[in-house]
mmCIF file of C-alpha atoms in Angstrom:
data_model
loop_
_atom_site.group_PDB
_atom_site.id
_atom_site.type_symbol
_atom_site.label_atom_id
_atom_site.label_comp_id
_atom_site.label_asym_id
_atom_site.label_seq_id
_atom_site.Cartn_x
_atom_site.Cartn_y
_atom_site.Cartn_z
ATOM 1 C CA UNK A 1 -42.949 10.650 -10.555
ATOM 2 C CA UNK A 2 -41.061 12.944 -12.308
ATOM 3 C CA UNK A 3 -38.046 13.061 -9.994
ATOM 4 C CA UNK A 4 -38.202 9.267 -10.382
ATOM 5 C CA UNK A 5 -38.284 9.213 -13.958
ATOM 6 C CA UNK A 6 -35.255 11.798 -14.013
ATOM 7 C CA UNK A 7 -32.900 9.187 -11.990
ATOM 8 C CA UNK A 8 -34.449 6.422 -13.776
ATOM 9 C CA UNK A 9 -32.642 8.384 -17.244
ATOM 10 C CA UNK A 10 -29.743 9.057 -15.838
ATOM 11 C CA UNK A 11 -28.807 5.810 -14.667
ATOM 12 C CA UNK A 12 -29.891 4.290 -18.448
ATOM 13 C CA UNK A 13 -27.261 6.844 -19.829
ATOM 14 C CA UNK A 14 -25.700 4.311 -22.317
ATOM 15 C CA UNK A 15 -22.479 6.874 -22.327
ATOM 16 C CA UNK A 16 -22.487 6.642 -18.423
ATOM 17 C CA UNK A 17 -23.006 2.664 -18.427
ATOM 18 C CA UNK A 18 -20.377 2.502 -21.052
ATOM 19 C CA UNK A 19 -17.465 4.582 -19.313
ATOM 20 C CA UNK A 20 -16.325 1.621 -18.193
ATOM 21 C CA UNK A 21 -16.016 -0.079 -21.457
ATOM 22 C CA UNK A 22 -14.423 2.795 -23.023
ATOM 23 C CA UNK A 23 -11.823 3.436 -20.352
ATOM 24 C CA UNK A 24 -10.608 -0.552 -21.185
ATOM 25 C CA UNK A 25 -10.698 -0.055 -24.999
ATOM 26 C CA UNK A 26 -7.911 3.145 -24.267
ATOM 27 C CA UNK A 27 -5.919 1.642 -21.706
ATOM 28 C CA UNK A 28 -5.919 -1.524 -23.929
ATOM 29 C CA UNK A 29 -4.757 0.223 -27.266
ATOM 30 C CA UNK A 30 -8.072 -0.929 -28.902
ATOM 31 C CA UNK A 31 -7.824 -4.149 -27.365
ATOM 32 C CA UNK A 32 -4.148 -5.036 -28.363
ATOM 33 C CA UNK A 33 -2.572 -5.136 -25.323
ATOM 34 C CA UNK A 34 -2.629 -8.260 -24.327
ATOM 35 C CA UNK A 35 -1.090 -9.524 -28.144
ATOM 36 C CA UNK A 36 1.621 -7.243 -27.772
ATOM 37 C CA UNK A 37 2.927 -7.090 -24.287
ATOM 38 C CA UNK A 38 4.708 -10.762 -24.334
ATOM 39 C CA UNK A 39 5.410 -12.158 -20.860
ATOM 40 C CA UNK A 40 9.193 -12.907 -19.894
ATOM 41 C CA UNK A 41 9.729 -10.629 -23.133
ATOM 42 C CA UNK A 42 8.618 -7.258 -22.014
ATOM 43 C CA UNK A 43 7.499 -8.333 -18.213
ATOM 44 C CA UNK A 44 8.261 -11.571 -15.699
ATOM 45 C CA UNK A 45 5.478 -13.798 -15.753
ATOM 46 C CA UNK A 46 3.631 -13.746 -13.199
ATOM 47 C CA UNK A 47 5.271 -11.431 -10.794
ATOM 48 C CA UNK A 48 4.860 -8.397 -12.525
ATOM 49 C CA UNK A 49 0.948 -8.759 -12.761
ATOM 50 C CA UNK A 50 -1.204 -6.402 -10.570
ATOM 51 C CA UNK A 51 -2.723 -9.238 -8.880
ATOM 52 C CA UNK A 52 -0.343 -11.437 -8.181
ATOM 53 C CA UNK A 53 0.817 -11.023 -4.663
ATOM 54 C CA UNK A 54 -3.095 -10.446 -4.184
ATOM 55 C CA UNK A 55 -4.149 -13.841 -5.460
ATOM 56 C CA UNK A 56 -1.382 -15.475 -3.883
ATOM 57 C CA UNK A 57 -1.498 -14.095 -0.001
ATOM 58 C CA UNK A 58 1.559 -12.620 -0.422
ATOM 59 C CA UNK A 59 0.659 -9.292 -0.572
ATOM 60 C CA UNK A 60 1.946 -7.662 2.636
ATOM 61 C CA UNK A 61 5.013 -9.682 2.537
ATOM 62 C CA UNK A 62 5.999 -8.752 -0.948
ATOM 63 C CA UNK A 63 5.734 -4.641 0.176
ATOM 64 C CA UNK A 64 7.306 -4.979 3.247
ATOM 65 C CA UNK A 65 10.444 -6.914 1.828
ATOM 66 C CA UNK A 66 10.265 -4.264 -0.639
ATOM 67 C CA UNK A 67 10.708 -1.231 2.253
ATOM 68 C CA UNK A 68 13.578 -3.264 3.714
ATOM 69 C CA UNK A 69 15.257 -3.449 0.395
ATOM 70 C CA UNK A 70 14.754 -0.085 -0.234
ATOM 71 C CA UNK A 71 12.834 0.150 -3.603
ATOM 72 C CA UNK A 72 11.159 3.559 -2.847
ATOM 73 C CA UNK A 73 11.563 6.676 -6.008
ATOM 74 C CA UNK A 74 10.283 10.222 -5.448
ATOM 75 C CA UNK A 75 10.144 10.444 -8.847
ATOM 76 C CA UNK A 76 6.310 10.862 -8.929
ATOM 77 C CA UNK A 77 5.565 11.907 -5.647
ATOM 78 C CA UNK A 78 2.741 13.847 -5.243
ATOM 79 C CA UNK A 79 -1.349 14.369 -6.121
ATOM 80 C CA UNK A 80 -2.538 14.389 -9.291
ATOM 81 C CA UNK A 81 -5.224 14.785 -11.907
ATOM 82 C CA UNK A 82 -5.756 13.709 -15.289
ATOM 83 C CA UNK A 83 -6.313 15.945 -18.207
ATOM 84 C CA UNK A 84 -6.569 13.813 -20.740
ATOM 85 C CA UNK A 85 -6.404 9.732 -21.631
ATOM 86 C CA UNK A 86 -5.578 8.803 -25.768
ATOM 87 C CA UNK A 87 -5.370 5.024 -27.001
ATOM 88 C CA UNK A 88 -7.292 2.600 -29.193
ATOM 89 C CA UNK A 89 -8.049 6.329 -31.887
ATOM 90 C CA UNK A 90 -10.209 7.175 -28.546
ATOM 91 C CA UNK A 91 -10.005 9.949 -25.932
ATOM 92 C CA UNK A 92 -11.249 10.800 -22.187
ATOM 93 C CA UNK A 93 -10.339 14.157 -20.488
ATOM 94 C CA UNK A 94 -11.423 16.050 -17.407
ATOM 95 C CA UNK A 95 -14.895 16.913 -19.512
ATOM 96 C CA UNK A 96 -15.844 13.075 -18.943
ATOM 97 C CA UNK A 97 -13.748 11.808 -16.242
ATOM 98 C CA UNK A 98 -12.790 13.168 -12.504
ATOM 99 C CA UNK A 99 -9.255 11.677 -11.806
ATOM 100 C CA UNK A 100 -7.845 11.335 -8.528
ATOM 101 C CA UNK A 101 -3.662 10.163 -8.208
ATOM 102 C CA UNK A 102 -2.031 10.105 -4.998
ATOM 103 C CA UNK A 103 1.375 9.130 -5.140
ATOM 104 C CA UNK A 104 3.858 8.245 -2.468
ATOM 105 C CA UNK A 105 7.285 7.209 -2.681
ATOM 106 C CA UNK A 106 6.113 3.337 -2.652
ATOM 107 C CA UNK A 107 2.165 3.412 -2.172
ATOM 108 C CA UNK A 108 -0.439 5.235 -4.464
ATOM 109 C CA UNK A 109 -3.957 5.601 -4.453
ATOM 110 C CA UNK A 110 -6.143 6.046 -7.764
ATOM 111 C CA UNK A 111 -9.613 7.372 -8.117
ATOM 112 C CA UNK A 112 -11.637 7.512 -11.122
ATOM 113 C CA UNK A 113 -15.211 8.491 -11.403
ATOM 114 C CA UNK A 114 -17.318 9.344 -14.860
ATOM 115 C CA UNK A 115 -18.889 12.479 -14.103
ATOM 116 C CA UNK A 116 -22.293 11.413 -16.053
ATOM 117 C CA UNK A 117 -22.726 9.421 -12.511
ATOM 118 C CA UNK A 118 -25.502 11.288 -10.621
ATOM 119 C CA UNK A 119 -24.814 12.737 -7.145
ATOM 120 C CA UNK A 120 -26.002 9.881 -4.352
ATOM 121 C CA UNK A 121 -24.379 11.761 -1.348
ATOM 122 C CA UNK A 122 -28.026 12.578 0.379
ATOM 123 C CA UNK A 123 -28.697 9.399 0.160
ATOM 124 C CA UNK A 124 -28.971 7.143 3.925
ATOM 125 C CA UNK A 125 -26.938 3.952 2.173
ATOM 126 C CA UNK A 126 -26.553 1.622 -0.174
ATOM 127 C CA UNK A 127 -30.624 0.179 0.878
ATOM 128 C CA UNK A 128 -32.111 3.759 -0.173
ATOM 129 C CA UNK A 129 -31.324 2.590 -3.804
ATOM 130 C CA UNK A 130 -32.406 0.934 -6.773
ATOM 131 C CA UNK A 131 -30.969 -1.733 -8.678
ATOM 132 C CA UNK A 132 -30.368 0.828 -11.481
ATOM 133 C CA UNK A 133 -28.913 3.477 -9.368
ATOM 134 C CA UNK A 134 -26.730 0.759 -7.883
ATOM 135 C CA UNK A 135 -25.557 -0.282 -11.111
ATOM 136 C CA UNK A 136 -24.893 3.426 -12.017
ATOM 137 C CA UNK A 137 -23.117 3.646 -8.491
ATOM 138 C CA UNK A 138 -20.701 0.841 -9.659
ATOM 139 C CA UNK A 139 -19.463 2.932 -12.789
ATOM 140 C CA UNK A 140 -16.263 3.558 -10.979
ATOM 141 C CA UNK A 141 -12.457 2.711 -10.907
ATOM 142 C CA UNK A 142 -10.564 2.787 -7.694
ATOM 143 C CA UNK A 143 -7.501 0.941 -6.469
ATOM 144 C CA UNK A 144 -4.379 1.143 -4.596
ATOM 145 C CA UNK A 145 -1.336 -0.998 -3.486
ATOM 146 C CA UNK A 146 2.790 -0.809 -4.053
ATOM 147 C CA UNK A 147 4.238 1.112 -7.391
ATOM 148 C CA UNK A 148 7.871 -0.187 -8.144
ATOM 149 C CA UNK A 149 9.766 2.534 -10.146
ATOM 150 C CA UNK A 150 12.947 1.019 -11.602
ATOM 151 C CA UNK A 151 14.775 4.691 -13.528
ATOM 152 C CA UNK A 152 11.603 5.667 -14.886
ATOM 153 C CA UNK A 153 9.495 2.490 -15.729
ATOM 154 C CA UNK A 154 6.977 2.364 -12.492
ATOM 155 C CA UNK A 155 5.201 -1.355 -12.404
ATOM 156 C CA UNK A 156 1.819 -0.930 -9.760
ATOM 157 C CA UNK A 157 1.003 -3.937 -7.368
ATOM 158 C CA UNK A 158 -2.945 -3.570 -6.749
ATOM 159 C CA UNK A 159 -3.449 -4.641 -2.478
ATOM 160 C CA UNK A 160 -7.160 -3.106 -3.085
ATOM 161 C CA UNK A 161 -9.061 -3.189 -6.620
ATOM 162 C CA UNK A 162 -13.035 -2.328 -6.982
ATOM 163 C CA UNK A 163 -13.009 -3.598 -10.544
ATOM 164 C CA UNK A 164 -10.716 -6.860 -9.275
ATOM 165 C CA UNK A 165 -12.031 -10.185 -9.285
ATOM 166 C CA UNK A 166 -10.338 -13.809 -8.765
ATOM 167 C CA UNK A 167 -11.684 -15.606 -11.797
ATOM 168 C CA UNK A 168 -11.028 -12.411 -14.176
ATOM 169 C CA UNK A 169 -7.473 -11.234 -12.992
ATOM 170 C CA UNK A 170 -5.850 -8.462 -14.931
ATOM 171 C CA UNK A 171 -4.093 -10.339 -17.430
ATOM 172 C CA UNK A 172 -1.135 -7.771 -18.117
ATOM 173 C CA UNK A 173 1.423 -5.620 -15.601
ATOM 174 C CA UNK A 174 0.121 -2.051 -15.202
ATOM 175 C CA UNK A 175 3.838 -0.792 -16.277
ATOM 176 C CA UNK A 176 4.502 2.523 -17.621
ATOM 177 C CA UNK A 177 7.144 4.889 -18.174
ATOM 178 C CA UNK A 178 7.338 7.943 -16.816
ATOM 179 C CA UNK A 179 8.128 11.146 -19.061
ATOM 180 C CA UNK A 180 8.375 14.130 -16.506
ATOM 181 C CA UNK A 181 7.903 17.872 -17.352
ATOM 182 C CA UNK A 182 11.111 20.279 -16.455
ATOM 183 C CA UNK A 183 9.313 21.577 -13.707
ATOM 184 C CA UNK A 184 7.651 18.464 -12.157
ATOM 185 C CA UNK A 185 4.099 19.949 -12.306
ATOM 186 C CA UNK A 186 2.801 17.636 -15.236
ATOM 187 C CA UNK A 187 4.105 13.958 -16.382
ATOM 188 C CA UNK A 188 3.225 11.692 -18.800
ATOM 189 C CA UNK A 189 2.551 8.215 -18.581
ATOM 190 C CA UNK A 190 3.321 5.881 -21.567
ATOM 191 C CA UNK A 191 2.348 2.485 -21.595
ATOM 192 C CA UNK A 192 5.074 -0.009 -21.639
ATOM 193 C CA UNK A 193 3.576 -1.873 -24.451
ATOM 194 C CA UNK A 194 4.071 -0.613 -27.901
ATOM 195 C CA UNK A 195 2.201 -1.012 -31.086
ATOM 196 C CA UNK A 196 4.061 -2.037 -34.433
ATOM 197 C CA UNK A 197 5.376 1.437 -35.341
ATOM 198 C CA UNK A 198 6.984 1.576 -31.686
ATOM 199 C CA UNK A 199 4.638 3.821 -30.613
ATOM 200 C CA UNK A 200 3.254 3.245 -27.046
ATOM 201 C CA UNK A 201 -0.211 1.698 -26.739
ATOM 202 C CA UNK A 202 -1.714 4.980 -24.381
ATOM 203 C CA UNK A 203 -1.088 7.647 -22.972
ATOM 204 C CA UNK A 204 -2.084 9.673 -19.454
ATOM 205 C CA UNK A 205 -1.191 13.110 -18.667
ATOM 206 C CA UNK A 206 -0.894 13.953 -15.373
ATOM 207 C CA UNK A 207 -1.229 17.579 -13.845
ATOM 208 C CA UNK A 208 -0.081 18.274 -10.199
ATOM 209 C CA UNK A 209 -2.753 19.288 -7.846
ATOM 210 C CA UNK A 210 -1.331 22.368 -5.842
ATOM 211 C CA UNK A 211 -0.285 21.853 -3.154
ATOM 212 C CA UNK A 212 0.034 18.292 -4.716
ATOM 213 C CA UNK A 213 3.968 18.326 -4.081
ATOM 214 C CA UNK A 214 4.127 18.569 -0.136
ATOM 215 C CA UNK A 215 4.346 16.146 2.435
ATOM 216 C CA UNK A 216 3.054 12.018 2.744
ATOM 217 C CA UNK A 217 1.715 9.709 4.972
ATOM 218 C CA UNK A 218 -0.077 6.465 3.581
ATOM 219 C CA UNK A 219 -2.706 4.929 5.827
#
């Protein structure tokens, strides 16, 4: 009973239910970004969304015109973590969030897990748990798919999305520009979308993993 009662509070951990709520409310500037990134302004409508090609079956087409034509960029190339996430006057950092980037020169591969989520691993499968521990389970972000970098403005394509779904489609491009550090073991990521005073809506630093800057093979 007691064992019980411990999973039963950590899967009712508002914070840990909420991570998912927060993460939006940063990545969205407070909730601004979709007021202030203006399509066929800052972004063409609707190619440039993350689910586009997904929605439309065009997916594997789209990438592998894109390898003919050449649109590859080392420019980010590597693994990464993320020490710390600022937007919307709120913060996440390695203290809340394990981060997980892996960067090729056309696919990536993004992992992101709160680390209030308690440790299923000895568990036999998804049947061993509860409906709470389930829904704890889900508190998770993980997609991957075809980043465009144009000079340093990289625009993602999501081919795989846990949080994706065809009535709710992400409404904006995940575009960014990349800032990168003298010695390419840290860049930062600043959203495309800027705020009134021209200031970008977030911001993600990202820390090379070592040996985070050796060789690549997408799968």
């Amino acid at each position: 009973e007691t064992v019980n009662l411990r999973r039963s509070m950590a899967c009712d951990d508002p914070k840990l239910l909420g991570w998912g709520s927060k993460q939006g409310h940063i990545v969205t500037g407070g909730g601004r970004l979709n007021d202030l990134f203006v399509p066929n302004r800052d972004y063409n409508h609707p190619v440039d969304l993350p689910h586009h090609h997904k929605m439309s079956g065009t997916t594997w087409e789209a990438f592998a015109q894109w390898l003919r034509e050449g649109k590859r960029s080392a420019l980010a190339v590597g693994a990464w973590k993320r020490p710390v996430f600022v937007g919307g006057w709120e913060e996440s950092s390695e203290d809340d969030t394990a981060v997980f980037n892996l960067q090729t020169p056309s696919f990536f591969v993004d992992l992101r897990f709160p680390k209030l989520r308690p440790d299923y691993s000895r568990r036999s499968g998804f049947e061993s748990l509860s409906l709470d521990e389930l829904r704890a389970l889900s508190r998770q972000h993980c997609f991957a798919g075809y980043c465009l970098v144009e000079r340093n403005i990289a625009t993602r394509h999501h081919a795989i999305d846990w949080n994706y779904h065809p009535d709710f489609p992400r409404p904006r491009p995940n575009k960014w520009r990349i800032e990168m550090k003298a010695d390419r073991t840290s860049f930062k990521e600043w959203a495309f979308a800027k705020d009134e005073f021209g200031q970008a809506v977030y911001m993600e630093r990202w820390e090379r993993l070592p040996p985070g800057g050796g060789g690549f093979l997408p799968l």
